[in-house]
Short mmCIF file of C-alpha atoms in Angstrom, two decimals:
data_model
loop_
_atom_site.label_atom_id
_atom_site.label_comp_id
_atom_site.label_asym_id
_atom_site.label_seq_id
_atom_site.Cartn_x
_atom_site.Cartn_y
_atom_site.Cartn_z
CA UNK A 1 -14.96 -6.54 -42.55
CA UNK A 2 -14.30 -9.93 -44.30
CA UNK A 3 -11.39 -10.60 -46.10
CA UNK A 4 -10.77 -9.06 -49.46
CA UNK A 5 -12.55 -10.60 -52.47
CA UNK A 6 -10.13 -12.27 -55.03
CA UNK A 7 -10.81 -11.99 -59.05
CA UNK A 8 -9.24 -14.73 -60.92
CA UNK A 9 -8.28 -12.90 -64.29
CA UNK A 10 -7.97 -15.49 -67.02
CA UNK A 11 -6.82 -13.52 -70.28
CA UNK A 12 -6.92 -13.34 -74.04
CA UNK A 13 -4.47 -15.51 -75.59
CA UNK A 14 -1.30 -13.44 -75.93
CA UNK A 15 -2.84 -10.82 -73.79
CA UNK A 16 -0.25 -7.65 -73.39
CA UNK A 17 0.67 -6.62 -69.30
CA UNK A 18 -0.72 -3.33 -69.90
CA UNK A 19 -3.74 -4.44 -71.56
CA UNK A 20 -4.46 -7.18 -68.87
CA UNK A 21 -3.66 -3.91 -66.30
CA UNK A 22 -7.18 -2.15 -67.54
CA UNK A 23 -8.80 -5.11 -65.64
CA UNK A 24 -7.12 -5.01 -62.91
CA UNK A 25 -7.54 -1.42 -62.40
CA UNK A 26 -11.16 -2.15 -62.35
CA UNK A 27 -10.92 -4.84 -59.70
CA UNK A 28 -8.21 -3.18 -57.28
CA UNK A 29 -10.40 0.15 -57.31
CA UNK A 30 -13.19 -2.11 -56.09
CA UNK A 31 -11.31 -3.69 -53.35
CA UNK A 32 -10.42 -6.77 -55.01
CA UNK A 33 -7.37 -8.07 -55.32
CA UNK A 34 -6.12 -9.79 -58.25
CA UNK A 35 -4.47 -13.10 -59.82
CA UNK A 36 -3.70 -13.04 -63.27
CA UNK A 37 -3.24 -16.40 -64.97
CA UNK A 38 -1.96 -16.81 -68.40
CA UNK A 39 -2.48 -19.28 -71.01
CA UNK A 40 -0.01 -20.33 -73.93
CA UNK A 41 -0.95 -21.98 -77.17
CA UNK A 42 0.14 -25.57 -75.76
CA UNK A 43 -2.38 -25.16 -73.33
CA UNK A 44 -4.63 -25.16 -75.87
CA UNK A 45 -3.25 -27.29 -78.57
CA UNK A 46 -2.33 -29.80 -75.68
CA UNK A 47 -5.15 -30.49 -73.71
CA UNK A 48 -3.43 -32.64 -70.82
CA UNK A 49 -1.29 -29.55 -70.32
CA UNK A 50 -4.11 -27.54 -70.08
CA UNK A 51 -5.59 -29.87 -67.29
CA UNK A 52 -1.85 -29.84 -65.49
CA UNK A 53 -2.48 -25.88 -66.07
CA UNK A 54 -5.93 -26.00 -64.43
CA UNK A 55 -5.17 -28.36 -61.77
CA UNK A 56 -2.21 -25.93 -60.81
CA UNK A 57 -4.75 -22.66 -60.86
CA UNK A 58 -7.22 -24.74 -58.59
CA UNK A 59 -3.89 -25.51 -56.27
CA UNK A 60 -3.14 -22.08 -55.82
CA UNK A 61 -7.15 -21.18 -55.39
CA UNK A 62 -7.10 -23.88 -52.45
CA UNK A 63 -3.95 -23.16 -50.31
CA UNK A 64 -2.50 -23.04 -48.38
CA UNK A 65 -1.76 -19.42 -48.52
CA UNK A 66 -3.02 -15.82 -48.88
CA UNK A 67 -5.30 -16.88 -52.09
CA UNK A 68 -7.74 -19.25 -49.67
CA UNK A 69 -10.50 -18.67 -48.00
CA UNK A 70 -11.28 -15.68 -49.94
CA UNK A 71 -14.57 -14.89 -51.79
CA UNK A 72 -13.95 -15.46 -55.67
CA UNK A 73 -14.75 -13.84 -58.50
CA UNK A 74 -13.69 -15.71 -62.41
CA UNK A 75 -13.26 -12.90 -65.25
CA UNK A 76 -12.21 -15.04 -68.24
CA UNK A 77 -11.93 -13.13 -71.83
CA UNK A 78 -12.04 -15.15 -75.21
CA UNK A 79 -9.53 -18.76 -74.93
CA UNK A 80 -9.06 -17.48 -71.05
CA UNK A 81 -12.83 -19.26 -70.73
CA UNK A 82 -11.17 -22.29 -72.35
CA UNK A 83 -8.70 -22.83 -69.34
CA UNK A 84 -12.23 -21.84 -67.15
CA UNK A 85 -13.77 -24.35 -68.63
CA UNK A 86 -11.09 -27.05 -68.08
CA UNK A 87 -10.88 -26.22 -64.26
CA UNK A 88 -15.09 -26.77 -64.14
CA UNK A 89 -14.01 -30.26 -65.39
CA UNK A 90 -11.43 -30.85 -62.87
CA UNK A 91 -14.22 -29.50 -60.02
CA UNK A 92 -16.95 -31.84 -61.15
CA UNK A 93 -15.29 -34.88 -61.13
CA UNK A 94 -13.27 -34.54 -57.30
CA UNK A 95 -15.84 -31.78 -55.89
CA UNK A 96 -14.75 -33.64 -52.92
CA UNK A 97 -10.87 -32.28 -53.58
CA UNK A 98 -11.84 -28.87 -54.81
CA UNK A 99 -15.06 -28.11 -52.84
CA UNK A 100 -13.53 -25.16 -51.02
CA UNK A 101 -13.25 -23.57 -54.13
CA UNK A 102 -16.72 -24.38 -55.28
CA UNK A 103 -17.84 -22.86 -52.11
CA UNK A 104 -15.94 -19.84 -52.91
CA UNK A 105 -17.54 -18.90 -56.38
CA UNK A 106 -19.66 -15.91 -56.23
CA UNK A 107 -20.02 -14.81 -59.83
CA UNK A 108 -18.57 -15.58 -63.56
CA UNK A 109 -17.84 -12.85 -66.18
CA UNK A 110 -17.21 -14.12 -69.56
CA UNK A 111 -16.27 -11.58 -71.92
CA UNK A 112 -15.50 -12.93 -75.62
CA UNK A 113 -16.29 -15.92 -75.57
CA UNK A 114 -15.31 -18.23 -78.44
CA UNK A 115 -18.44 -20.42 -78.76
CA UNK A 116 -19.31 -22.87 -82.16
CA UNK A 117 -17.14 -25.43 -83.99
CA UNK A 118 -14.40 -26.95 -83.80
CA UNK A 119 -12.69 -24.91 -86.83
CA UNK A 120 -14.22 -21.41 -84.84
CA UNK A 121 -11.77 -22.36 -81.99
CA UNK A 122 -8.79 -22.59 -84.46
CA UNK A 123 -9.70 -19.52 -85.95
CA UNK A 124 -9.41 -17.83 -82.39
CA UNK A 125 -6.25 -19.23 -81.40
CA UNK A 126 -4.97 -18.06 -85.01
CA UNK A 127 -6.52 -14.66 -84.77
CA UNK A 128 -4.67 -13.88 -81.29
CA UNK A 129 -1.39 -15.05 -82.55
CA UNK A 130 1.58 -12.18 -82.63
CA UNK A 131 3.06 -11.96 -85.66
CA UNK A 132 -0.84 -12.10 -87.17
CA UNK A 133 0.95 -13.33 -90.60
CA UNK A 134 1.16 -16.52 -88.86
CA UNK A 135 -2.58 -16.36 -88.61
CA UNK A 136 -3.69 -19.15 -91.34
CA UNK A 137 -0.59 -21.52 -91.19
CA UNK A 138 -1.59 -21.80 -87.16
CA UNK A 139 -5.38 -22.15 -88.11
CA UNK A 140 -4.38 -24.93 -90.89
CA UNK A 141 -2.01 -26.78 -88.50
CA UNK A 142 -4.61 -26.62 -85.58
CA UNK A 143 -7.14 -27.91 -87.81
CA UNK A 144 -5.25 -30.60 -89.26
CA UNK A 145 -3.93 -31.61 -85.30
CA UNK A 146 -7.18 -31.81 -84.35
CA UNK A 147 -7.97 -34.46 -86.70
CA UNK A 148 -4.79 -36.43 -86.75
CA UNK A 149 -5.27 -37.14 -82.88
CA UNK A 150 -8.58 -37.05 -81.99
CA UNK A 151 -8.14 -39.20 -78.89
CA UNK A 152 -6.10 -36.61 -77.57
CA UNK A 153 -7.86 -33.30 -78.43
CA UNK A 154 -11.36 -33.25 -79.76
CA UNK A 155 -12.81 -35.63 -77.09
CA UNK A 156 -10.86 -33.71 -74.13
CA UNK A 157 -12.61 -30.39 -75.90
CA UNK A 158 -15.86 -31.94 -75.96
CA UNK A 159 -15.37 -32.85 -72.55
CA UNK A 160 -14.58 -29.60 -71.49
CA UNK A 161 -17.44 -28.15 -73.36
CA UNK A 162 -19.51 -30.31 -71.36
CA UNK A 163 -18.25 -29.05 -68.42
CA UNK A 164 -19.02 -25.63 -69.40
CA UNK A 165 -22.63 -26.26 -70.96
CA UNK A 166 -23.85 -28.00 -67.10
CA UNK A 167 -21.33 -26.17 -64.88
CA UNK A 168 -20.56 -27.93 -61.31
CA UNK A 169 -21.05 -24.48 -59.85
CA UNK A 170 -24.13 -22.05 -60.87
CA UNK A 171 -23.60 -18.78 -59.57
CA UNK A 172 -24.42 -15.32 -61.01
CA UNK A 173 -22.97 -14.69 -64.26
CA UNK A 174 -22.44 -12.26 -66.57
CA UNK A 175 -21.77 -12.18 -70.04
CA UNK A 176 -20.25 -9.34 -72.31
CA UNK A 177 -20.51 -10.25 -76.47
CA UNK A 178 -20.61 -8.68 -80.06
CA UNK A 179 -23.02 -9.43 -82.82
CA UNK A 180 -20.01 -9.20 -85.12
CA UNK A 181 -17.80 -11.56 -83.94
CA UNK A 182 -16.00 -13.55 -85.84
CA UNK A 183 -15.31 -16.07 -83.11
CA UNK A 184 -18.73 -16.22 -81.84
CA UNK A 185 -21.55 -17.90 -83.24
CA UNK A 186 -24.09 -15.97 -81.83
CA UNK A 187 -26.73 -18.87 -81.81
CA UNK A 188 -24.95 -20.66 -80.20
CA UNK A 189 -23.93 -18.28 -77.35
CA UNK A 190 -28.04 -17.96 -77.22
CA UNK A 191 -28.25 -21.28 -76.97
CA UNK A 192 -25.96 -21.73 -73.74
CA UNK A 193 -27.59 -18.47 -72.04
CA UNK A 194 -30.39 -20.43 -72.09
CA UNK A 195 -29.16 -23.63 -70.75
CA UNK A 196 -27.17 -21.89 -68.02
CA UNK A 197 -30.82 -20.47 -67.16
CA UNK A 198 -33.12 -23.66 -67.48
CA UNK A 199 -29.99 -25.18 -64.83
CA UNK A 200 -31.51 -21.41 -62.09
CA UNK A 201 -28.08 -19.40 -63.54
CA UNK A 202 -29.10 -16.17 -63.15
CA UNK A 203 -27.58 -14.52 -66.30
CA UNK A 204 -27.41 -10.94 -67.20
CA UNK A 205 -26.30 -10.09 -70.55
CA UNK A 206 -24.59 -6.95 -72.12
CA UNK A 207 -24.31 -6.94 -75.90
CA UNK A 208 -22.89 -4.67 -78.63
CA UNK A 209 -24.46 -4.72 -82.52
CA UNK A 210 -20.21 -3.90 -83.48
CA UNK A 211 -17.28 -4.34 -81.44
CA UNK A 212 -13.90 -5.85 -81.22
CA UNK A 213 -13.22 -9.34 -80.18
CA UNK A 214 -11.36 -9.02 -76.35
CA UNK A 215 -11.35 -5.25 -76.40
CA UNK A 216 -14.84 -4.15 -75.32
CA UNK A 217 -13.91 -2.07 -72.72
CA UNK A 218 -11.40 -0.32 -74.92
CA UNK A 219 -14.09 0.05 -77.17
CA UNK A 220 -16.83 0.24 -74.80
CA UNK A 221 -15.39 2.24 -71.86
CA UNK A 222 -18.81 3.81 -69.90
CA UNK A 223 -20.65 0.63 -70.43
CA UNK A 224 -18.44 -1.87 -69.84
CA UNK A 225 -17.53 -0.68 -66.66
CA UNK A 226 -21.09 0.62 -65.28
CA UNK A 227 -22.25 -3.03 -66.20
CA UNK A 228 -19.57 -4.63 -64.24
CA UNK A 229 -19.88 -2.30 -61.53
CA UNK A 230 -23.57 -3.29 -61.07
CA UNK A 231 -23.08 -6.83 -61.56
CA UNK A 232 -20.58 -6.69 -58.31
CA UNK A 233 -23.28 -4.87 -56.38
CA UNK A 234 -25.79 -7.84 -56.99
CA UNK A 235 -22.82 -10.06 -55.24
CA UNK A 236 -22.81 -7.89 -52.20
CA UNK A 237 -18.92 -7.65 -52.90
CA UNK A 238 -19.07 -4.07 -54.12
CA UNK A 239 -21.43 -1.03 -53.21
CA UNK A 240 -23.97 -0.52 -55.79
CA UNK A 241 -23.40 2.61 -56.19
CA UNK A 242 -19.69 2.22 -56.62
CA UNK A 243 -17.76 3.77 -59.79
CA UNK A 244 -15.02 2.14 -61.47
#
């Protein structure tokens, strides 16, 4: 046998241990093992951190150490596909430097994602904030960031976007979503299912008319994890007929 498969676990913003531990009870049952990378809010709020952040992750990914030469898997839930998103940047412009990890990427699961304006990704980072009272004064001082310094925040989010919209890597993907989302705009998700696809993605889908933002497999237990389970059987990294 080959060596073990590694999922790269990108989480919610503020994302409790034993909440990210569902996940990785899914993966280490499979045979994966597991990396867990958090993201804080000055990720976010600063995107040259974010990059440092990234650049760091794809570091790790690249070795030297137990975490290369292993086949990779990305599972990235709501703002964790934000810090996805900014390693994709860092890949396409040095696939040169961080080829190995290119090479490596066998599938993408997005759960969550927070896809639409500007003022939808404020609303996200406020709506994961602990105490949730702070909610609206984050969301109003994101907001009002974001247009005091431009220069260093919207373009490095429309770069990143970019990234995201014509990946540097196009492998399998899968995507779990509500309708009822708040910090979705479901067109617009529709919209980049079908770009991924017009670029040969293939892209398999699993949608809920209600849910909760980040907790669909709380909510969702049976699907959730029969979807995923037959999404890693397509990869040839899991048995088809495996149960999680």
């Amino acid at each position: 046998p080959g060596p073990r498969p590694l999922l790269l676990l990108l989480p919610w913003l503020g994302a409790r241990p034993a909440a990210q531990g569902k996940y990785l009870q899914l993966y280490l049952a499979c045979g994966f093992d597991v990396l867990a990378v958090e993201s804080t809010l000055s990720h976010f709020l600063c995107p040259r951190q974010g990059l440092r952040w990234a650049a760091h992750v794809l570091a790790l990914l690249q070795g030297p150490g137990a975490l290369a030469s292993r086949p990779l898997v990305v599972h990235a839930l709501s703002l964790g596909g934000y810090t996805f998103a900014q390693m994709l940047l860092l890949m396409g412009q040095d696939l040169g430097r961080h080829g190995s990890v290119a090479q490596r990427l066998k599938g993408h699961i997005f759960d969550s994602l927070v896809v639409g304006s500007l003022d939808r990704m404020a609303l996200g980072v406020s709506q994961l904030m602990k105490p949730q009272a702070l909610g609206p004064v984050v969301r109003a001082t994101a907001m009002f960031y974001f247009h005091l310094c431009p220069s260093c925040t919207i373009r490095h989010y429309e770069a990143a976007v970019a990234a995201f919209q014509q990946p540097p890597v196009r492998p399998p993907t899968l995507v779990y979503y509500s309708l009822d989302d708040p910090l979705c705009d479901s067109a617009c998700l529709q919209e980049l299912l079908a770009a991924w696809q017009r670029l040969g993605m293939p892209v398999w889908v699993q949608a809920w008319e209600t849910s909760r933002h980040a907790a669909h497999l709380r909510q969702h237990p049976l699907e959730y994890s029969s979807t995923l389970a037959t999404f890693l059987g397509r990869l040839g990294l899991v048995a088809p007929a495996a149960r999680l």
